[in-house]
Amino acid sequence: MYGHVEKLAEEIKKGAASVEGVEAKLWQVSETLSEEVLGKMSAPPKSDVPVITPNDLAEADGFVFGFPTRFGMMSAQFKAFLDATGGLWRTQQLAGKPAGIFYSTGSQGGGQETTALTAITQLVHHGMIFVPIGYTFGAGMFEMEQVKGGSPYGAGTYAGDGSRVPSELELAQAFHQGKYIAGITKKLKAAA
């Protein structure tokens, strides 16, 4: 809605691209809200990032899915996209592919971990391999002096009313997640 997920996604892409031999692409899902509703929410215009189709997923070796949280779960826009992947599920074209998740919530009680937990079910039904970052981000995982989103499940940020921007620490965690998952994806592909 306000660009928080996209900002983290840009850092994840940079992290993934920092792994030799890895090509990272940035996509967005289709908007399901009307222009009228978006206007009432003071949402800025959408970026020019290409819109993904379910079949685009079949071409990838791995994924890092990001979404805003709505009531402790992924947004309806992302859920609608995943609901359209039934053909990929039927043929298990995503099975065995690594996938991570990241998120943006409105507040600290906004569901960072519940969003991750409820999103994992989508990966499981496709047979994807969930790759959390655990505590591989090191000292940044234990930061207590500043507000920081994210968890062992993946990078995250707090959007508040939309005016807060991701902190440098949150962006660094996103970069780390991209690099970490790209490294694992590369190893899995080489082993296949």
mmCIF file of C-alpha atoms in Angstrom, residues 100-103 112-114 116-117 120 130-134 141 150-155 177:
data_model
loop_
_atom_site.group_PDB
_atom_site.id
_atom_site.type_symbol
_atom_site.label_atom_id
_atom_site.label_comp_id
_atom_site.label_asym_id
_atom_site.label_seq_id
_atom_site.Cartn_x
_atom_site.Cartn_y
_atom_site.Cartn_z
ATOM 1 C CA GLY A 100 11.303 -17.450 2.250
ATOM 2 C CA ILE A 101 8.877 -14.803 3.410
ATOM 3 C CA PHE A 102 9.017 -11.212 4.651
ATOM 4 C CA TYR A 103 6.355 -8.765 5.745
ATOM 5 C CA GLN A 112 4.675 -10.271 12.193
ATOM 6 C CA GLU A 113 4.999 -13.880 13.361
ATOM 7 C CA THR A 114 1.365 -14.893 12.795
ATOM 8 C CA ALA A 116 4.653 -15.830 8.702
ATOM 9 C CA LEU A 117 3.001 -18.842 10.319
ATOM 10 C CA ILE A 120 3.761 -21.215 5.522
ATOM 11 C CA PHE A 130 10.482 -23.054 3.748
ATOM 12 C CA VAL A 131 13.782 -21.288 4.423
ATOM 13 C CA PRO A 132 13.614 -19.095 7.521
ATOM 14 C CA ILE A 133 16.546 -16.857 8.354
ATOM 15 C CA GLY A 134 16.632 -18.130 11.920
ATOM 16 C CA MET A 141 18.315 -10.136 15.656
ATOM 17 C CA GLY A 150 11.460 -9.040 11.396
ATOM 18 C CA SER A 151 11.919 -12.322 13.198
ATOM 19 C CA PRO A 152 13.573 -15.704 12.676
ATOM 20 C CA TYR A 153 10.867 -16.301 10.048
ATOM 21 C CA GLY A 154 12.044 -13.435 7.826
ATOM 22 C CA ALA A 155 12.742 -9.750 7.436
ATOM 23 C CA GLN A 177 17.736 -12.591 3.844
#
